[in-house]
């Protein structure tokens, strides 16, 4: 009985302390703050000044009557931001440390151009966005119209594109960095393109991860090889088999009849 009372008292004490800390932080964040300048840290996709403009602090006349809570709420409304830490340093500088959403792919269709986050959220592609080192996904088969901030987590084509991208990333860093486009072809055979060679890779549908393993092994043999210059396409549609298409001039020079 005595031990139960001790445990109960400890739990109660911890709960009270946690509540007091939460209340004190909440109250502190609601105080009006004074600062002389603003800096945004950890931004990758936009220059810090673009974020500062978004929260309307690019003019010192707007520095008054603000709390940390208000500023945090403003910056976290930005489409690219997951969350942010806000503080005032010893030099009266407002420091905003942002954590941006991770970009997964550029999604391009006939009437839209969006960024898809790694969490499958549809984001607008804003002016002055930089460091977009992600593949383009084109011609996805969509069940309904697409809109900003909607989720594509249940869309089969988008999930397949991300599966291909992630498989290549895990298998071969060089191929991953060269992956430029995934053409989903509105539900037809998928084709992928790489920046360092001109021909497409046809992967069809299903067993995408296995096919990326085949591609990785093939690329290890093809890169740096003279024969790679004559390839017109790689066809991985047939399980366990790889077909190479060659240019007509190459086949003629090798003595094959066209």
Short mmCIF file of C-alpha atoms in Angstrom, two decimals:
data_model
loop_
_atom_site.label_atom_id
_atom_site.label_comp_id
_atom_site.label_asym_id
_atom_site.label_seq_id
_atom_site.Cartn_x
_atom_site.Cartn_y
_atom_site.Cartn_z
CA UNK A 1 0.00 0.00 0.00
CA UNK A 2 2.84 2.34 0.91
CA UNK A 3 4.63 1.69 -2.41
CA UNK A 4 1.44 2.39 -4.36
CA UNK A 5 1.05 5.73 -2.56
CA UNK A 6 4.66 6.67 -3.36
CA UNK A 7 4.22 5.83 -7.04
CA UNK A 8 0.96 7.75 -7.16
CA UNK A 9 2.59 10.78 -5.51
CA UNK A 10 5.51 10.71 -7.96
CA UNK A 11 3.19 10.48 -10.97
CA UNK A 12 1.12 13.37 -9.64
CA UNK A 13 4.23 15.48 -9.02
CA UNK A 14 5.59 14.84 -12.53
CA UNK A 15 2.22 15.71 -14.06
CA UNK A 16 2.01 18.97 -12.12
CA UNK A 17 5.56 19.98 -13.07
CA UNK A 18 4.88 19.20 -16.75
CA UNK A 19 1.68 21.24 -16.66
CA UNK A 20 3.46 24.20 -15.04
CA UNK A 21 6.25 24.08 -17.68
CA UNK A 22 3.68 23.95 -20.48
CA UNK A 23 1.73 26.88 -19.01
CA UNK A 24 4.86 28.95 -18.47
CA UNK A 25 6.05 28.36 -22.04
CA UNK A 26 2.62 29.15 -23.45
CA UNK A 27 2.37 32.36 -21.45
CA UNK A 28 5.92 33.36 -22.39
CA UNK A 29 5.20 32.82 -26.08
CA UNK A 30 2.15 35.03 -25.84
CA UNK A 31 4.12 38.00 -24.51
CA UNK A 32 4.83 40.79 -26.94
CA UNK A 33 8.50 40.66 -27.90
CA UNK A 34 11.05 43.22 -28.98
CA UNK A 35 13.58 42.58 -31.72
CA UNK A 36 15.64 44.65 -34.15
CA UNK A 37 16.27 42.22 -37.00
CA UNK A 38 15.14 38.88 -38.39
CA UNK A 39 17.04 35.86 -39.67
CA UNK A 40 15.76 32.55 -41.06
CA UNK A 41 18.01 29.53 -40.62
CA UNK A 42 18.10 26.10 -42.28
CA UNK A 43 16.20 27.10 -45.44
CA UNK A 44 17.01 25.06 -48.54
CA UNK A 45 14.23 25.56 -51.08
CA UNK A 46 13.80 29.33 -50.72
CA UNK A 47 16.10 32.18 -49.78
CA UNK A 48 15.51 33.30 -46.22
CA UNK A 49 14.24 36.66 -47.46
CA UNK A 50 11.32 34.96 -49.21
CA UNK A 51 10.20 33.46 -45.90
CA UNK A 52 10.65 36.80 -44.17
CA UNK A 53 8.43 38.46 -46.78
CA UNK A 54 5.80 35.75 -46.30
CA UNK A 55 5.52 36.48 -42.57
CA UNK A 56 5.47 40.23 -43.31
CA UNK A 57 8.64 41.04 -41.38
CA UNK A 58 10.63 42.46 -44.29
CA UNK A 59 9.78 45.92 -42.97
CA UNK A 60 10.91 46.94 -39.46
CA UNK A 61 7.71 48.93 -39.06
CA UNK A 62 5.93 45.59 -38.66
CA UNK A 63 8.08 44.42 -35.73
CA UNK A 64 5.72 45.77 -33.07
CA UNK A 65 2.87 44.06 -31.19
CA UNK A 66 4.00 40.52 -32.00
CA UNK A 67 4.51 37.42 -29.89
CA UNK A 68 6.53 34.29 -30.57
CA UNK A 69 3.26 32.39 -30.91
CA UNK A 70 1.99 34.70 -33.66
CA UNK A 71 5.27 34.52 -35.59
CA UNK A 72 5.45 30.73 -35.27
CA UNK A 73 1.88 30.45 -36.53
CA UNK A 74 2.67 32.65 -39.53
CA UNK A 75 5.78 30.79 -40.68
CA UNK A 76 4.18 27.37 -40.23
CA UNK A 77 1.41 28.42 -42.62
CA UNK A 78 3.96 28.55 -45.43
CA UNK A 79 3.41 25.67 -47.90
CA UNK A 80 7.02 24.50 -47.65
CA UNK A 81 7.29 24.50 -43.84
CA UNK A 82 6.63 21.57 -41.51
CA UNK A 83 7.46 23.40 -38.30
CA UNK A 84 9.75 26.06 -36.89
CA UNK A 85 11.56 27.04 -33.71
CA UNK A 86 11.45 30.75 -32.80
CA UNK A 87 13.75 32.57 -30.38
CA UNK A 88 15.35 35.94 -29.60
CA UNK A 89 19.15 35.97 -29.29
CA UNK A 90 21.34 38.23 -27.14
CA UNK A 91 21.56 40.82 -29.91
CA UNK A 92 17.77 41.31 -30.09
CA UNK A 93 17.64 39.30 -33.29
CA UNK A 94 14.59 37.19 -34.07
CA UNK A 95 15.88 33.75 -35.08
CA UNK A 96 13.52 31.49 -37.04
CA UNK A 97 14.87 27.97 -37.51
CA UNK A 98 12.71 26.27 -40.11
CA UNK A 99 12.17 22.61 -40.92
CA UNK A 100 11.04 22.34 -44.53
CA UNK A 101 8.96 19.54 -46.00
CA UNK A 102 11.07 17.12 -48.01
CA UNK A 103 10.36 17.31 -51.73
CA UNK A 104 9.77 13.98 -53.49
CA UNK A 105 8.94 14.77 -57.12
CA UNK A 106 7.74 17.42 -59.53
CA UNK A 107 4.33 16.46 -60.84
CA UNK A 108 3.52 17.79 -64.29
CA UNK A 109 0.35 17.32 -66.30
CA UNK A 110 -1.46 19.13 -69.10
CA UNK A 111 -2.92 21.75 -66.78
CA UNK A 112 -0.89 21.56 -63.56
CA UNK A 113 2.64 21.83 -62.20
CA UNK A 114 3.07 20.84 -58.56
CA UNK A 115 5.64 19.64 -56.07
CA UNK A 116 4.79 16.41 -54.27
CA UNK A 117 6.32 16.07 -50.81
CA UNK A 118 7.73 12.81 -49.48
CA UNK A 119 4.52 12.67 -47.46
CA UNK A 120 2.49 12.73 -50.73
CA UNK A 121 1.15 16.24 -50.10
CA UNK A 122 0.47 18.39 -53.18
CA UNK A 123 2.40 21.67 -52.84
CA UNK A 124 2.42 24.72 -55.09
CA UNK A 125 5.65 25.35 -57.00
CA UNK A 126 6.43 28.87 -55.87
CA UNK A 127 8.53 31.46 -57.75
CA UNK A 128 12.21 31.54 -56.75
CA UNK A 129 12.17 27.94 -55.53
CA UNK A 130 15.68 26.48 -55.77
CA UNK A 131 17.59 23.25 -55.15
CA UNK A 132 14.83 21.11 -56.65
CA UNK A 133 17.01 18.07 -57.23
CA UNK A 134 14.11 15.67 -57.68
CA UNK A 135 12.75 13.70 -60.66
CA UNK A 136 9.77 14.81 -62.71
CA UNK A 137 6.68 12.58 -62.70
CA UNK A 138 4.51 13.11 -65.77
CA UNK A 139 1.17 11.82 -67.10
CA UNK A 140 -0.12 10.15 -63.93
CA UNK A 141 -3.50 8.47 -64.03
CA UNK A 142 -5.60 10.48 -61.59
CA UNK A 143 -8.88 9.32 -60.08
CA UNK A 144 -10.11 12.91 -59.78
CA UNK A 145 -8.89 16.47 -60.17
CA UNK A 146 -5.78 17.45 -58.24
CA UNK A 147 -5.63 20.45 -55.91
CA UNK A 148 -3.06 22.12 -53.67
CA UNK A 149 -2.56 20.59 -50.20
CA UNK A 150 -4.52 17.47 -51.07
CA UNK A 151 -2.98 14.04 -50.47
CA UNK A 152 -1.96 11.60 -53.20
CA UNK A 153 -1.11 8.82 -50.76
CA UNK A 154 -3.83 6.59 -52.23
CA UNK A 155 -3.00 7.27 -55.88
CA UNK A 156 -1.50 4.12 -57.40
CA UNK A 157 0.55 5.90 -60.10
CA UNK A 158 2.12 8.37 -57.66
CA UNK A 159 2.92 5.60 -55.17
CA UNK A 160 4.51 3.60 -57.99
CA UNK A 161 6.64 6.58 -59.07
CA UNK A 162 7.87 7.03 -55.49
CA UNK A 163 8.56 3.30 -55.20
CA UNK A 164 10.72 3.41 -58.34
CA UNK A 165 12.55 6.51 -57.14
CA UNK A 166 13.26 5.05 -53.70
CA UNK A 167 14.37 1.68 -55.10
CA UNK A 168 16.91 3.38 -57.40
CA UNK A 169 18.11 5.56 -54.51
CA UNK A 170 18.76 2.51 -52.32
CA UNK A 171 20.41 0.49 -55.10
CA UNK A 172 22.72 2.97 -56.81
CA UNK A 173 23.56 6.54 -55.85
CA UNK A 174 24.85 7.38 -59.32
CA UNK A 175 21.64 6.26 -61.05
CA UNK A 176 19.56 8.03 -58.41
CA UNK A 177 21.29 11.34 -59.09
CA UNK A 178 20.76 10.87 -62.83
CA UNK A 179 17.05 9.95 -62.61
CA UNK A 180 15.27 12.82 -64.36
CA UNK A 181 11.79 11.68 -65.37
CA UNK A 182 9.23 9.00 -64.62
CA UNK A 183 6.58 8.91 -67.36
CA UNK A 184 3.52 7.12 -65.97
CA UNK A 185 1.77 7.31 -69.34
CA UNK A 186 -1.76 7.47 -67.91
CA UNK A 187 -1.76 3.90 -66.69
CA UNK A 188 0.17 2.37 -69.62
CA UNK A 189 3.72 0.97 -69.58
CA UNK A 190 5.93 3.17 -67.42
CA UNK A 191 9.09 4.65 -68.94
CA UNK A 192 11.93 6.30 -67.04
CA UNK A 193 14.67 8.62 -68.26
CA UNK A 194 18.13 9.50 -66.95
CA UNK A 195 20.03 12.72 -67.55
CA UNK A 196 23.31 11.08 -68.61
CA UNK A 197 21.94 8.94 -71.44
CA UNK A 198 19.40 9.74 -74.12
CA UNK A 199 17.43 6.53 -74.37
CA UNK A 200 14.39 5.52 -72.27
CA UNK A 201 14.08 2.54 -69.96
CA UNK A 202 10.73 0.78 -70.41
CA UNK A 203 9.70 -0.95 -67.20
CA UNK A 204 6.03 -1.65 -67.83
CA UNK A 205 3.93 -2.38 -64.76
CA UNK A 206 4.40 -4.54 -61.63
CA UNK A 207 7.58 -5.88 -59.99
CA UNK A 208 9.17 -2.43 -60.17
CA UNK A 209 11.74 -3.09 -57.43
CA UNK A 210 13.01 -6.30 -59.06
CA UNK A 211 13.31 -4.50 -62.37
CA UNK A 212 15.37 -1.75 -60.76
CA UNK A 213 17.73 -4.43 -59.45
CA UNK A 214 18.14 -5.69 -63.05
CA UNK A 215 18.72 -2.13 -64.25
CA UNK A 216 21.38 -1.51 -61.62
CA UNK A 217 23.27 -4.66 -62.65
CA UNK A 218 22.95 -3.78 -66.35
CA UNK A 219 24.13 -0.22 -65.81
CA UNK A 220 27.22 -1.47 -63.99
CA UNK A 221 28.20 -3.23 -67.22
CA UNK A 222 27.02 -0.57 -69.67
CA UNK A 223 28.51 2.59 -68.21
CA UNK A 224 31.75 3.54 -69.85
CA UNK A 225 31.18 0.95 -72.55
CA UNK A 226 31.26 1.95 -76.22
CA UNK A 227 28.13 -0.11 -76.86
CA UNK A 228 26.16 2.20 -74.57
CA UNK A 229 26.43 4.91 -77.24
CA UNK A 230 24.39 2.79 -79.67
CA UNK A 231 21.53 1.77 -77.36
CA UNK A 232 18.09 3.10 -78.36
CA UNK A 233 16.18 1.72 -75.38
CA UNK A 234 16.25 -0.76 -72.51
CA UNK A 235 13.17 -2.94 -72.12
CA UNK A 236 12.49 -4.48 -68.69
CA UNK A 237 8.84 -5.38 -69.20
CA UNK A 238 9.45 -9.13 -69.16
CA UNK A 239 10.30 -10.67 -65.80
CA UNK A 240 13.84 -11.96 -65.56
CA UNK A 241 14.73 -10.77 -69.06
CA UNK A 242 16.40 -7.63 -70.40
CA UNK A 243 16.11 -6.47 -74.00
CA UNK A 244 18.35 -3.84 -75.55
CA UNK A 245 17.29 -1.94 -78.64
CA UNK A 246 20.08 -0.64 -80.88
CA UNK A 247 20.24 2.03 -83.54
CA UNK A 248 19.83 0.92 -87.15
CA UNK A 249 23.23 2.26 -88.14
CA UNK A 250 24.91 0.21 -85.43
CA UNK A 251 23.11 -2.99 -86.47
CA UNK A 252 23.99 -2.41 -90.13
CA UNK A 253 27.65 -1.89 -89.26
CA UNK A 254 27.59 -5.08 -87.25
CA UNK A 255 26.20 -6.99 -90.24
CA UNK A 256 22.62 -7.43 -89.05
CA UNK A 257 19.74 -7.14 -91.51
CA UNK A 258 17.15 -4.51 -90.62
#
